[in-house]
Every structure is written in structure tokens, then in C-alpha cells.
XYZ file of C-alpha atoms in Angstrom:
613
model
C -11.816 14.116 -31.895
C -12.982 10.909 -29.927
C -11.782 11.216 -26.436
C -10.129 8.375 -24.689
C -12.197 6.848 -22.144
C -11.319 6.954 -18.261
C -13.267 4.374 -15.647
C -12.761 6.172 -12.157
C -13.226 4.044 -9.221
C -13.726 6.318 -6.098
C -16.614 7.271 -3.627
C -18.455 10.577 -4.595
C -20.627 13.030 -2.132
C -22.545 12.699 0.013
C -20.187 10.253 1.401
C -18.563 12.099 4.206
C -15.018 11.370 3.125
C -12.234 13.694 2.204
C -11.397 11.722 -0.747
C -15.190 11.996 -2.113
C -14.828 15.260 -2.056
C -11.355 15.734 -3.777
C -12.583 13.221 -6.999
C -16.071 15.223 -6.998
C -13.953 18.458 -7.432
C -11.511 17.281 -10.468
C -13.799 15.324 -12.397
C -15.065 17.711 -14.438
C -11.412 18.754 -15.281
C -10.932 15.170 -16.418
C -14.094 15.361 -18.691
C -12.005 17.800 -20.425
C -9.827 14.960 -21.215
C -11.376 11.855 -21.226
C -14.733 10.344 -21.475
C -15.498 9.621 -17.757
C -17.352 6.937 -16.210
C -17.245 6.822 -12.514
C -17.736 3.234 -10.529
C -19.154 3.562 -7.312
C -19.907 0.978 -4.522
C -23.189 -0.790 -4.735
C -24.593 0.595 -1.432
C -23.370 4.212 -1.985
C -25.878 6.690 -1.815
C -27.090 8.514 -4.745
C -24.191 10.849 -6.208
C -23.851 14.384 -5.367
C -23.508 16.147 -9.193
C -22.764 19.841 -9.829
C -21.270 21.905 -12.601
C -19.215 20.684 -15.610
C -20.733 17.576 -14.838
C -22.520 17.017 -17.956
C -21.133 13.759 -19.990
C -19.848 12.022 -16.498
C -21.876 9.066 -16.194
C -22.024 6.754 -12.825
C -22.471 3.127 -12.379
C -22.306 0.912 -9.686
C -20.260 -2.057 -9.151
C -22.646 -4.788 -10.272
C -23.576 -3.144 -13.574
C -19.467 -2.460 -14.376
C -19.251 -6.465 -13.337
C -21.606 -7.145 -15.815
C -20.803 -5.339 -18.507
C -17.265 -5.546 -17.860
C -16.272 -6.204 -21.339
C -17.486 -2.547 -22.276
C -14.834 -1.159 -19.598
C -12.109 -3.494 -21.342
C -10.772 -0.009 -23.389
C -11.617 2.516 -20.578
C -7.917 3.520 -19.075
C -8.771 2.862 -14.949
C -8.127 5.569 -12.389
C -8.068 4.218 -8.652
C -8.936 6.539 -5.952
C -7.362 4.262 -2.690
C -7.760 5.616 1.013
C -7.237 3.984 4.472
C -11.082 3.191 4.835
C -13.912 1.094 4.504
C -15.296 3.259 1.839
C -12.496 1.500 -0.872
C -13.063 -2.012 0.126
C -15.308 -2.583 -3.105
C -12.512 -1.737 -5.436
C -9.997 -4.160 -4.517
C -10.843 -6.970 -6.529
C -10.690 -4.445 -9.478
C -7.171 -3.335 -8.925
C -5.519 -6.519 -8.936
C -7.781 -7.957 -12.307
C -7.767 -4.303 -14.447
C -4.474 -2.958 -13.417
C -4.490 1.303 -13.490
C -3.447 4.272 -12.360
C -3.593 4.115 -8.437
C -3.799 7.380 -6.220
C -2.679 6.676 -3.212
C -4.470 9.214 -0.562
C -2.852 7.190 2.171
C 0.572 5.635 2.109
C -0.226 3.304 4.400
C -3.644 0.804 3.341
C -3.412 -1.608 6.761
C -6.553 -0.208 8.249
C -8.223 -0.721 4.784
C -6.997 -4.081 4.418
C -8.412 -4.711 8.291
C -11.819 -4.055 6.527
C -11.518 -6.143 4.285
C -10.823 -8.912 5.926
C -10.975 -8.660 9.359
C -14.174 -7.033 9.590
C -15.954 -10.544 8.569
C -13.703 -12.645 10.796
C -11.968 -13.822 7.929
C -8.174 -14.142 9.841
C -7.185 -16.774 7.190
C -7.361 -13.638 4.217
C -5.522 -11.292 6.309
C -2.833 -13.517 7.265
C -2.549 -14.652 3.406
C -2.340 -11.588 2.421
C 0.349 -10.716 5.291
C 2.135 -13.556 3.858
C 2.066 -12.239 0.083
C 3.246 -8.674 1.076
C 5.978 -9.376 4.042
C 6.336 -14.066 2.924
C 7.073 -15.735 5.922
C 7.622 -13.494 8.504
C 4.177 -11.667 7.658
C 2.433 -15.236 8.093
C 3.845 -15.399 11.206
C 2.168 -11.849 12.449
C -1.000 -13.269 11.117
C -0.957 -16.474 12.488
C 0.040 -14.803 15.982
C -2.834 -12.182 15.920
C -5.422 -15.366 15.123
C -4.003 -16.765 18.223
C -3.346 -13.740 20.555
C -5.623 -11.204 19.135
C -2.386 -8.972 19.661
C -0.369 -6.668 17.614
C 1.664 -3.708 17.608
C -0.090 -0.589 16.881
C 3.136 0.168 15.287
C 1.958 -2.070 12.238
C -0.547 -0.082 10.749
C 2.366 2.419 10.051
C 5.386 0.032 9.532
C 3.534 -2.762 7.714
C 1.655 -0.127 5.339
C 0.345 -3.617 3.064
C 0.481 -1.310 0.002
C 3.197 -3.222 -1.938
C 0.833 -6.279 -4.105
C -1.306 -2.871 -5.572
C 1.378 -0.842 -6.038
C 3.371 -3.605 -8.299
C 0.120 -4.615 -9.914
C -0.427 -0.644 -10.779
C 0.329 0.823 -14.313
C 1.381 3.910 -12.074
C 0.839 5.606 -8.757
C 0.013 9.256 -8.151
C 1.166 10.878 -4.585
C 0.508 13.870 -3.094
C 3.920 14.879 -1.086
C 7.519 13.758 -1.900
C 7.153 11.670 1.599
C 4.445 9.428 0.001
C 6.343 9.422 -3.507
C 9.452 8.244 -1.530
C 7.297 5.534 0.653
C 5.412 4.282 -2.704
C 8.556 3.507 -4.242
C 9.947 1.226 -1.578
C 7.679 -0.834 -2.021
C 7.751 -0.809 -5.389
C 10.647 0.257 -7.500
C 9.376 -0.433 -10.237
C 6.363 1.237 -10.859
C 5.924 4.924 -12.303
C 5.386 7.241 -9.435
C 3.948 11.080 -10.582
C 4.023 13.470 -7.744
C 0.628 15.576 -8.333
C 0.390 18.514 -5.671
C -3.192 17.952 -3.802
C -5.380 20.838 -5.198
C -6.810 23.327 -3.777
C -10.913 23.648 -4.759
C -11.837 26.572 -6.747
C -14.591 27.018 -3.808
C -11.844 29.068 -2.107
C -12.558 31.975 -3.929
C -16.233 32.137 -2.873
C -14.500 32.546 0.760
C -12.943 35.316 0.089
C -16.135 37.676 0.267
C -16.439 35.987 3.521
C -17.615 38.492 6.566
C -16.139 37.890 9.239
C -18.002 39.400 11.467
C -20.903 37.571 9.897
C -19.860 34.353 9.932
C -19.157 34.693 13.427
C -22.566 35.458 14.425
C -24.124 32.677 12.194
C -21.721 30.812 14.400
C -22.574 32.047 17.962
C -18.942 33.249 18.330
C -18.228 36.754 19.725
C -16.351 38.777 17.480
C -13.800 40.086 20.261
C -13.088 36.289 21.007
C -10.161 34.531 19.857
C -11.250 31.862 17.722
C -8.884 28.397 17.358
C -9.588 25.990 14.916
C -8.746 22.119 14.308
C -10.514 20.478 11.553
C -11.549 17.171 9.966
C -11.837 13.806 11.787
C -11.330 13.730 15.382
C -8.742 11.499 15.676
C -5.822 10.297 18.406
C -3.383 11.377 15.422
C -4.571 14.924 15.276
C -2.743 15.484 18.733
C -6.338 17.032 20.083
C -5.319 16.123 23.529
C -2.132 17.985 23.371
C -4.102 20.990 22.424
C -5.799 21.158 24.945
C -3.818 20.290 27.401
C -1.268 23.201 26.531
C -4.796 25.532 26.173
C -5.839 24.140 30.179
C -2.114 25.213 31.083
C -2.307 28.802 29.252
C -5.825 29.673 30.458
C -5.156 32.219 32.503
C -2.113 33.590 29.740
C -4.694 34.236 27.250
C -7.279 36.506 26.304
C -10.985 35.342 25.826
C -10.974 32.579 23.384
C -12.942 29.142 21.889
C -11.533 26.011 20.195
C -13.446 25.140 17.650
C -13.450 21.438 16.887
C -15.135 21.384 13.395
C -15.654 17.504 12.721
C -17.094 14.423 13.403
C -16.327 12.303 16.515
C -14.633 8.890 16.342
C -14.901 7.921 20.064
C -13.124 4.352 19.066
C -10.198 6.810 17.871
C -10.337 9.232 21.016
C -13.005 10.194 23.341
C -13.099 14.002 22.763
C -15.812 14.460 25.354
C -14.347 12.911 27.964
C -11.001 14.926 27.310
C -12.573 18.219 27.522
C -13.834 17.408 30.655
C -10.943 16.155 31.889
C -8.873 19.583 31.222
C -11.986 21.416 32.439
C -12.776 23.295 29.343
C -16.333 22.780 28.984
C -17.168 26.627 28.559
C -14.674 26.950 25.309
C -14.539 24.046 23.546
C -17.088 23.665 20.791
C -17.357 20.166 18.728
C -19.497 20.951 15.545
C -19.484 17.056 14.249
C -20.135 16.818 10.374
C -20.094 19.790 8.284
C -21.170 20.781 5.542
C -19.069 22.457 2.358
C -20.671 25.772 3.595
C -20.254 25.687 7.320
C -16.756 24.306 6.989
C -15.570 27.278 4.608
C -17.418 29.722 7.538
C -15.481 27.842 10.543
C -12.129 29.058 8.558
C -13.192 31.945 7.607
C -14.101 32.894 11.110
C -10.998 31.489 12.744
C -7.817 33.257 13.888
C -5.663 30.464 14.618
C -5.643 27.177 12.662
C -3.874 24.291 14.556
C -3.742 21.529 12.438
C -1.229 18.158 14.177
C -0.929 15.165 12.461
C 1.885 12.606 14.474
C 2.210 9.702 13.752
C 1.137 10.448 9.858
C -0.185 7.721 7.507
C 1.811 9.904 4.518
C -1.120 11.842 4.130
C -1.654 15.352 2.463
C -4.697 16.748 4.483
C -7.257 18.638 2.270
C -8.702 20.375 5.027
C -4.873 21.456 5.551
C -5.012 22.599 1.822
C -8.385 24.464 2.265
C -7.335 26.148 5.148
C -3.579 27.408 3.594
C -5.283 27.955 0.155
C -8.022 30.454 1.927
C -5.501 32.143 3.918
C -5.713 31.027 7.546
C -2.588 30.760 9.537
C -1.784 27.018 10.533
C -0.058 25.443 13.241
C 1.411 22.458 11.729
C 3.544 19.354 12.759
C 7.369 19.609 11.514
C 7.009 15.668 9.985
C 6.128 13.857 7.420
C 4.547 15.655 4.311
C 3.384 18.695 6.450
C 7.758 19.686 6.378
C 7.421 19.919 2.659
C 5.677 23.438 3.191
C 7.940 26.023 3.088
C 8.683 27.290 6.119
C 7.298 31.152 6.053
C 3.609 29.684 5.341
C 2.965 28.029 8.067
C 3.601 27.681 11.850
C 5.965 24.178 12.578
C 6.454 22.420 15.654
C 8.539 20.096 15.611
C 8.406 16.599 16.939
C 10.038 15.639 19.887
C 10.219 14.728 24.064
C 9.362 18.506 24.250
C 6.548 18.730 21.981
C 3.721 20.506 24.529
C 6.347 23.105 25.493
C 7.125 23.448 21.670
C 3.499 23.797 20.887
C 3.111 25.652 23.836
C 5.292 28.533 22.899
C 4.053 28.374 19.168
C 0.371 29.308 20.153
C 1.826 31.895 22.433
C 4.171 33.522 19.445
C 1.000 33.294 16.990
C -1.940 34.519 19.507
C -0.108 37.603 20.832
C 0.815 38.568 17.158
C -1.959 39.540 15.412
C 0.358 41.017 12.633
C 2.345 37.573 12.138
C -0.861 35.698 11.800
C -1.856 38.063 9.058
C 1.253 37.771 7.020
C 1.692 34.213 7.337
C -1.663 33.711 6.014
C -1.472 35.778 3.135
C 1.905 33.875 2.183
C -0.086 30.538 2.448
C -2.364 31.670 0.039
C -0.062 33.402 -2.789
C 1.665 29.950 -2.485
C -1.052 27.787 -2.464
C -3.336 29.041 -5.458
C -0.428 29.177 -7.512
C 1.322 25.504 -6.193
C -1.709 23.595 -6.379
C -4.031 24.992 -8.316
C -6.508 22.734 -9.865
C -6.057 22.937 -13.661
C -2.243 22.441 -12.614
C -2.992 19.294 -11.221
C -5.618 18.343 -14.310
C -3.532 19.100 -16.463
C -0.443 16.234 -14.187
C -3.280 13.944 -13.947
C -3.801 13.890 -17.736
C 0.138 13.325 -18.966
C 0.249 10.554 -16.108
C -3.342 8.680 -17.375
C -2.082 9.328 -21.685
C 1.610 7.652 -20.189
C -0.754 4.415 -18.398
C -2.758 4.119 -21.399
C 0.019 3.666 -23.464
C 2.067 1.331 -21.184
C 1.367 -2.614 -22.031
C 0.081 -4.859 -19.076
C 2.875 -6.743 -17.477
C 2.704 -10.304 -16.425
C 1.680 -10.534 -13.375
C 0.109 -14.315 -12.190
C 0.539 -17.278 -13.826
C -1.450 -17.387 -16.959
C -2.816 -20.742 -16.251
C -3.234 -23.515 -13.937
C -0.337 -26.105 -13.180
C -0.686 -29.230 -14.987
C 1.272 -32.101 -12.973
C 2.354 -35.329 -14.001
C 0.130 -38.106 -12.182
C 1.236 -41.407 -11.168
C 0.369 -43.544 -14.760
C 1.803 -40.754 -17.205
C 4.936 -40.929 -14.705
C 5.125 -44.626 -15.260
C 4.326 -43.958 -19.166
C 7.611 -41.580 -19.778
C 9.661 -43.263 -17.014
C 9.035 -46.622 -19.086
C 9.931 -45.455 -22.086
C 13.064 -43.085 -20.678
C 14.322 -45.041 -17.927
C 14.612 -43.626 -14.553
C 16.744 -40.259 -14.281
C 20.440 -40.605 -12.972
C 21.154 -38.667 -9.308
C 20.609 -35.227 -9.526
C 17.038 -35.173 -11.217
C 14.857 -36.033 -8.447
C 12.661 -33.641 -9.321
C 11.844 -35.641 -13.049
C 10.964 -39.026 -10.837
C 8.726 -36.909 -8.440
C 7.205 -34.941 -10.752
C 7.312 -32.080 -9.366
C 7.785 -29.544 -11.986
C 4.670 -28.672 -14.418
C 4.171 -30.281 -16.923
C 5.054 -27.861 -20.006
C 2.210 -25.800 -21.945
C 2.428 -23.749 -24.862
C 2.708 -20.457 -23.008
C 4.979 -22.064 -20.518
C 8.031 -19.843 -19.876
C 11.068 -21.502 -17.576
C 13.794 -20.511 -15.559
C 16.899 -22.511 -14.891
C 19.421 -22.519 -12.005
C 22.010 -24.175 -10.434
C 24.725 -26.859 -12.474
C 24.082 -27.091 -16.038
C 24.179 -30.828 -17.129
C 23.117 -32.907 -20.271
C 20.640 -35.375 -18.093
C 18.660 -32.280 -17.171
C 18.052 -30.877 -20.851
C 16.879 -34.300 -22.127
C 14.813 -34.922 -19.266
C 13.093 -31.204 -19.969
C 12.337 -32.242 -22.915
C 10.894 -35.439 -21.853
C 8.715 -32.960 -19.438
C 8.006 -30.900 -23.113
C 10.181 -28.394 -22.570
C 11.572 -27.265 -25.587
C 13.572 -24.140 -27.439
C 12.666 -20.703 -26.545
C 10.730 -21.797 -23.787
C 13.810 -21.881 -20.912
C 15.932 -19.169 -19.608
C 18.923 -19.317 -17.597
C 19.005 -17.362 -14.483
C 22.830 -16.746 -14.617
C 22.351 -15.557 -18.535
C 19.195 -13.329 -19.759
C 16.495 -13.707 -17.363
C 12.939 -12.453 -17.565
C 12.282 -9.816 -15.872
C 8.840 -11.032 -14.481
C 6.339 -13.493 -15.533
C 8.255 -17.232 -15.643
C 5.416 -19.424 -14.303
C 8.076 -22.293 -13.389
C 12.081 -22.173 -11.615
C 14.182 -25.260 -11.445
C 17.330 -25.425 -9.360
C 19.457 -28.402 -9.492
C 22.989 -28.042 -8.623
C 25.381 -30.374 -5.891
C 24.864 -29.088 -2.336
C 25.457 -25.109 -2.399
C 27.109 -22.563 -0.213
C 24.581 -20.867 1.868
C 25.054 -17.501 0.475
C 25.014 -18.771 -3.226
C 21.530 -20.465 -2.508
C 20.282 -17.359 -0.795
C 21.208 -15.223 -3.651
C 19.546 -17.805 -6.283
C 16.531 -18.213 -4.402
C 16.036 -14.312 -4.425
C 16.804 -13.758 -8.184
C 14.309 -16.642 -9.292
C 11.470 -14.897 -7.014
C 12.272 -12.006 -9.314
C 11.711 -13.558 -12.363
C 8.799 -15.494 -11.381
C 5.034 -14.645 -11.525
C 2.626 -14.517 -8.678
C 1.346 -18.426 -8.316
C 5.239 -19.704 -10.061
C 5.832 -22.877 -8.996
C 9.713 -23.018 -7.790
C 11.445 -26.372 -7.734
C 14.910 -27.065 -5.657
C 17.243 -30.403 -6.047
C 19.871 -30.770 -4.253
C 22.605 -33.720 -3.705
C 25.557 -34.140 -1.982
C 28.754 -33.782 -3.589
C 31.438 -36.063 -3.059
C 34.080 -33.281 -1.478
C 33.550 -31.110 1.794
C 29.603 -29.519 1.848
C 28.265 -26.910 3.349
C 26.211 -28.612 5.554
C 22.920 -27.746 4.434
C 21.279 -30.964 3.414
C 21.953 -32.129 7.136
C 18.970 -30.478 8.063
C 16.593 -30.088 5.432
C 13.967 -27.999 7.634
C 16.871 -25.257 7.545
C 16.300 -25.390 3.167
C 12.989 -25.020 3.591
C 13.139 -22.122 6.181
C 15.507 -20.651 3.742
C 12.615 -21.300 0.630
C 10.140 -19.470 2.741
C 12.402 -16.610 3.471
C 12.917 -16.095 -0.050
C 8.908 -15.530 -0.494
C 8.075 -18.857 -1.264
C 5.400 -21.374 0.747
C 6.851 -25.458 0.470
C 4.389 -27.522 -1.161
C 6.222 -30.576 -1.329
C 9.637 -32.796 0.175
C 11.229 -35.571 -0.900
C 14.514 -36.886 0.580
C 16.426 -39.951 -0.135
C 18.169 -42.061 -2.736
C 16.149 -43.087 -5.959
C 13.898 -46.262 -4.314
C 12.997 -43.448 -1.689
C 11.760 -40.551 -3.619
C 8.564 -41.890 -5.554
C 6.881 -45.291 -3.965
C 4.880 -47.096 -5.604
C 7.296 -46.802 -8.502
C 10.124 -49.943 -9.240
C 13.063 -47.715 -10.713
C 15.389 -51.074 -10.300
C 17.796 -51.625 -13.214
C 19.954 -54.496 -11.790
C 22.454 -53.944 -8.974
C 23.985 -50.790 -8.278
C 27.539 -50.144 -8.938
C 27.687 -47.830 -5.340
C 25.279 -46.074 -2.872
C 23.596 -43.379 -4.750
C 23.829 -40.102 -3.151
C 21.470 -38.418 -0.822
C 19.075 -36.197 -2.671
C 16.361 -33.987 -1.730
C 13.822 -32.126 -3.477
C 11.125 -29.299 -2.747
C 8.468 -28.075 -4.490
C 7.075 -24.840 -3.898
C 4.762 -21.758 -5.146
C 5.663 -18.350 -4.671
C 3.601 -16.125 -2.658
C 4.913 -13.083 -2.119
C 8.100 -10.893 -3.428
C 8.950 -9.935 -0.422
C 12.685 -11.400 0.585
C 13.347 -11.836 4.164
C 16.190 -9.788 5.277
C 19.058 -12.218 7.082
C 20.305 -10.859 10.469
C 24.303 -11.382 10.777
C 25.562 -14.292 12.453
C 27.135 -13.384 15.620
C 30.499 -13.948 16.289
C 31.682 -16.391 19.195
C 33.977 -14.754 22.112
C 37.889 -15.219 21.064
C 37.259 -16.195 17.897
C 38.666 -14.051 15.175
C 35.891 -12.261 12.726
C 35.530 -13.835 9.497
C 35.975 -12.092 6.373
C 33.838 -11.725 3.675
């Protein structure tokens, strides 16, 4: 039987990167499946292979690029984490829509490199705008300015939403992430795949320990503490070991192990051992290798493992530490409280974390016997949880599911075509210049129709704006009515029309056409004044298009006025005129983002009774 064929996007070993390492281990198990192909970046170093690698081929970007047609049939599995290493994919994502894994659920670090990292402030801010519209412009625009932001944003502002919608599906690690992923997009299918644990496990288990200790230069009577992985301001290091400077003299003979490699942008390790004056126990190892890593556990009596605040990541070196049987001192938060409780050790987050943490290392150090059993829990539940041909075997149903799912419209499917001034004069000639209320038709402001052209329609129905769509060659089967049957996504043009609206009315109608329109739609709004009491919103016209932007939509165009005002250079006269027309205004406008501003409430004056809805 021919397999399918899967094109995996993700960086491989020896690219020091926890993600490298989880794709190295279950590509073989996709093999099983699929006919794999894995795309790596065009500066990555020379792939790491090993067994039940045979039939896994490896390109790098520029060949896939230029062969892309061959990859046109390959079902696309995206391996996306919060570093530079997944820059090159991008592009990809957005063009060939797949399965994403999200490793991180928040990608504003990533996104940083992307942009940032080349000075390109104009990118970021664009692409602040299409995830978070008007208000995310104005973060961008600020930072250009102030070079200032919140440190809060790389957790609140996770800038995962544009991949996520573009994504046939999304595969999480934790019910945290799965949670996360759909919030900012509904709409997407979401698997929840355990992260595995690496059949390399097993290899630890003839471990000596009394060996590895030596090949370590640890004294076996010492009490050996472990933290692995990146050393990072998350991992809570510096609460470590301050609670370790204040318990010196509580504890018998021991060494913290710091098994990974500095980040001093992140936190300056060094400096904070010296600082707590605890030169003579704390060993930093930097970098290790698959080997030395598995040793460090296997040598270790304590695991302490933090993570606050948490990017809604599962930690593999969490998994490789449970899955071998080490007992770990966890955070109670994020997707580290999805382990049951008997384990692992959980502190939980609060104003009293160091005494917290401080009595958990106490507990776990002076109880031998509790370590022991809490270890050999972790690893009964862990081989059997998240075993690897388990999470194969997920990975497989969720890529057959993608493969079959049809690609949903997404940007427009071609460019705008817009009336110019002489075809203007050629219809208007031969129409006669629109009555009130169809600004839009004598400013030409709404494409110009094309065979794949799909519109909505808002706002009052009336007989002068179906003959002039046709005059724009709008015709059957081509229109939908917002209020009626919709499309769900993909309308590359919105016309609203309608006497001056209630503010909540316009608000609603300006969200539901976002909806149905495509990345790149062009959205256009005309309004006139009725002849009875208004709301008041055509008295300022910079409050419509304030509303327009909050909706997730950037105004192109404005025109205000009666008919000799909107289009100059054009004579709409047909003799004198019976009354004033009305005022009128129009917008034009593209939509950039999906993201709807939410409206704070209005507050209400002192004495004045609350209004109700």
C-alpha cells in the first residue's frame, strides 16, 4: 500500500533545542505511517540520524521552495516553539496550511525574531495590528516610539491567533495549552497528544548510581539536587537558592546541580550563586549531552523543576525526569497541575512561595522513603500515559483527519480591481448619478466585481442599491445578506448602507461582516441621515471610523457630503434640486485582523438613574 506523504517542518539534532530532540525521537514512528520528508532551515547543521530512520529524507528550505510543487500532496506537520530556531517556517504556515504543534502557547518571543531582530518595527506592529486590530497597532506604534513594553505581553499577547486560524489543526501537549489554543481560535481542531516520554528511558534504568556519580565528581554520601534545561528567570533558580542559602545549616552535605546552558540575558546564574554564597555546592554543567543528561538524573535525589510564569509549556526534561523515576519538585500552575498529585512534589504559587518551597525540600530531603515512592509512581504513570507509540499512534488519526479536511478560504483570492475616474464617468453617463444613499457607487469605492467575487450585504435593503450592483457587475449567486445566510469565511467584499444606525446595531454589524470576510476584504460603510431623531453618530465621523478600526478593520478611504461633494472632478448636475440632499458619508476600508475590540461600559453620571438595556 502507497503511504501518504507527510512534509515535517521542525529543527533536528544537533540543534540544542528541546523540540529537536522531541521530532528526532517520533519520526521514525511516523515513517510507520507516512512517507516522511523533513524541511529544515537553510543554515541548520547537518542532521543528527539514528535508528528507524531509513526512508526519512531531509531537505532544506531552498530546495522545498524550489520544488515546491512536489510538496503540493505531502500533508504538512509544523513543529512551532518560542525561538529563533522556527523563524524559517513562518512563511510556510500561512501559504501551505497544516497541522501545527504548538510546543509553546505563547509565540511573542518568536515573532520578536522575526521581526524585531532586523529592526523591522513596521512588521511587528502590522502584525500586532492583524492579531489584537487597533489596539495592537497602538502597542506597536508605542514600542517604535518608547522602546517600552510590558513584560506582561509576551504572556498576555501570546500572537498565536493568525497560525492557529490558518491551521488545518493544532496539537497540544496539556489541557492548559488545548484550552489557550482555542481562544484564540475556536474554530480550529485542537487534539490533545500527551508529550512522550523517549524510549531512551529504559537504557537508564541499568543506571549505577554509584557510578554515575563518580563519572560526575559527586560523592556518593552527598545529597544531590537537580534543576534541568535552560537556565532561565522562569525556572525560579533564584528562589532555589535562596531557600538552599537559608537551610544551609538544616541540611546534610549536599550539591545543586544545574545541568544546562546559561542564558545570562535571561538571568545571571553566576552572579546569583555568588550572591547567596554558594560557590562550594553549586555546579552549572552548561550543554549536555543525551548521555550526561540521563547520568545527571540518574544520579540525583531530588529533582526541583519551577516553571512561573509558564509560556503553556509541557517540559520534556520534566517528562524525562518523571518517566525515569526521579522525584520532582514542581510548580502547582499551569500544565505542571495536570499531574496527578501523588507523582510529584507541588508548590503552589503564591505571596508565600519561598516558605512553601521551603518546607517542600525539607518534607522531601529528610524522607528518603517518600522520595522513593513518589518516584516509582511517576514512572508507572508516565510509561504508561505517554508512551511513545501512544502518542504515534494520536499523531496519526489527527494528520489522516487534516489530510482529509479541504483548505478554507482564507485571503482574498485576488487583487481589488477599482473603478478609475473615466470608467466612473463611462457607467455614470450611461446610468445617471445614484440617488442619496449610494455614495459608495459615485466614489467607487467598492471592487469592481470578478468572477470569483463573493459579496456581503448589510444595512437597509433598497431597489437603487441592487441595480446599481449590477451596474458594478454584481450579479445572482454572487451576494449574500448578512441578516440571512452568510458565509462563514471567505467574502472578499462587505457593503453597508442603511440611514444613520444605533450605535449598538452598527457595532454588532461591523463585527458579523469581519466574520464573514477574508483576510485583505475590502469593507465599505454608507451612511445618511434620516429625516427623524439620529443617533448622533454622523456628527462626528472620526467616532465611525474609530468604531471601523475597533471592529478589525484599517480606513482606507472618507468621503462626506452631499452628491457635488463626494467625487470632484465629476458634474452629477441634473437641473435644480427639488430640496437639500442629505448628508452622507462613506468609508472604505480593508480588514486586517479578526480580532474585535472589546467596548468598556459607559459610565454612569452621579444622580442620574442607570439605563436599561
Amino acid at each position: 500500500m502507497v503511504k501518504p506523504k507527510l512534509a515535517v517542518f521542525s529543527p533536528l539534532p544537533p540543534r540544542e533545542n528541546g523540540i529537536a530532540d522531541y521530532t528526532h525521537e517520533i519520526l521514525p514512528w511516523h515513517a510507520q505511517d507516512f512517507e516522511v520528508t523533513v524541511v529544515l532551515e537553510d543554515n541548520h547543521p547537518a542532521p543528527s540520524r539514528g535508528p528507524g530512520w531509513d526512508g526519512i529524507a531531509t531537505v532544506f528550505l531552498a530546495e522545498y521552495l524550489a520544488r515546491s510543487e512536489d510538496y503540493a500532496d505531502h500533508v504538512h506537520l509544523y513543529h512551532v516553539g518560542n525561538n529563533p530556531d522556527h523563524v524559517y517556517m513562518l512563511p510556510i504556515m500561512l501559504e501551505r496550511p497544516g497541522v501545527v504543534v504548538l510546543h509553546d502557547v505563547s509565540l511573542h518571543h518568536l515573532m520578536d525574531c522575526a521581526t524585531l531582530r532586523y529592526g523591522d518595527f513596521a512588521a511587528y506592529t502590522a502584525l500586532l495590528e492583524r492579531e489584537y486590530g487597533a489596539a495592537g497597532r497602538l502597542l506597536g506604534e508605542q514600542f517604535e516610539r518608547y522602546r517600552w513594553r510590558e513584560r506582561a505581553m509576551f504572556y498576555e499577547l501570546p500572537l498565536t491567533r493568525t497560525l492557529l486560524a490558518r491551521a488545518q489543526g493544532v496539537v497540544v501537549h496539556s489541557a492548559f495549552a488545548y484550552f489557550k489554543a482555542k481562544a484564540q481560535s475556536p474554530d480550529t481542531p485542537a487534539y490533545l497528544i500527551p508529550h512522550h516520554l523517549t524510549p531512551v528511558v529504559k537504557r537508564v534504568d541499568g543506571l549505577d548510581r554509584q557510578e554515575v556519580r563518580a563519572k560526575l565528581g559527586l560523592e556518593d554520601a552527598e545529597l544531590v539536587l537537580l534543576s534541568l534545561g535552560f537556565i532561565t528567570k522562569a525556572k525560579q533558580i533564584d528562589a532555589v537558592l535562596r531557600c538552599l542559602a537559608a537551610l544551609r545549616d538544616q541540611l546534610p552535605p549536599f550539591r545543586y546541580v544545574l545541568a544546562g546552558a546559561r542564558l545570562p540575558d535571561q538571568f545571571d546564574v553566576d552572579a546569583a550563586i555568588v550572591h547567596y554564597d554558594l560557590e562550594d555546592v553549586v555546579i552549572v554543567t552548561d550543554y549536555l549531552d543525551e548521555a550526561a543528561f540521563f547520568d545527571c538524573i540518574a544520579a540525583a535525589d531530588l529533582v526541583v523543576n519551577l516553571r512561573y510564569p509558564t509560556g503553556g509549556e509541557t517540559s520534556g526534561t520534566l517528562i524525562r525526569a518523571l518517566g525515569c523515576g526521579a522525584c520532582v519538585v514542581v510548580v502547582d500552575h499551569g500544565p505542571f497541575a495536570e499531574l496527578p498529585d501523588d507523582v510529584c512534589v507541588k508548590v503552589p504559587w503564591s505571596e508565600h512561595f519561598d516558605a512553601s518551597l521551603t518546607a517542600a525540600l525539607l518534607e522531601t530531603i529528610h524522607n528518603p522513603a517518600l522520595r522513593e515512592e513518589i518516584g516509582h509512581r511517576a514512572k508507572r504513570f508516565l510509561r504508561d500515559r505517554h508512551a511513545i507509540a501512544r502518542s504515534a499512534a494520536a499523531y496519526r488519526d489527527a494528520l489522516s483527519e487534516a489530510r482529509a479536511r479541504p483548505d478554507q478560504a482564507w485571503g482574498v483570492p485576488a487583487p481589488h480591481r477599482l473603478l478609475g475616474l473615466r470608467p466612473l464617468q463611462a457607467l455614470l453617463g450611461r446610468a445617471g448619478p445614484p440617488p442619496p444613499g449610494q455614495a459608495w457607487a459615485r466614489e467607487a469605492l467598492l471592487p469592481e466585481a470578478q468572477a470569483h467575487s463573493r459579496l456581503v450585504l448589510a444595512g437597509d435593503e433598497s431597489e437603487a442599491r441592487t441595480v446599481w450592483l449590477d451596474h458594478y457587475g454584481y450579479r445572482a449567486g454572487q451576494t449574500a445578506r448578512l441578516a440571512e445566510n452568510p458565509p462563514e469565511r471567505g467574502a472578499d467584499a462587505a457593503l453597508y448602507a442603511a440611514r444613520e444606525p444605533a450605535a449598538p446595531a452598527f457595532q454588532a454589524a461591523l463585527a458579523a461582516l469581519n466574520h464573514a470576510l477574508a483576510f485583505g476584504g475590502v469593507l465599505v460603510v454608507d451612511l445618511v441621515r434620516g429625516e427623524a431623531a439620529v443617533s448622533g453618530m454622523l456628527d462626528d465621523p472620526r467616532r465611525i471610523e474609530a468604531e471601523i478600526a475597533r471592529a478589525g478593520f484599517k480606513p482606507l478611504k472618507r468621503a462626506l457630503g452631499g452628491p457635488s461633494d463626494v467625487a470632484p472632478g465629476i458634474d452629477f448636475s441634473t437641473g435644480t434640486p427639488a430640496a437639500e440632499p442629505p448628508f452622507e458619508a462613506c468609508w472604505q476600508a480593508v480588514k486586517v485582523s479578526e480580532f474585535i475590540a472589546p467596548r468598556p461600559p459607559t459610565p454612569v453620571a452621579p444622580n442620574q438613574p442607570e439605563a436599561v438595556a
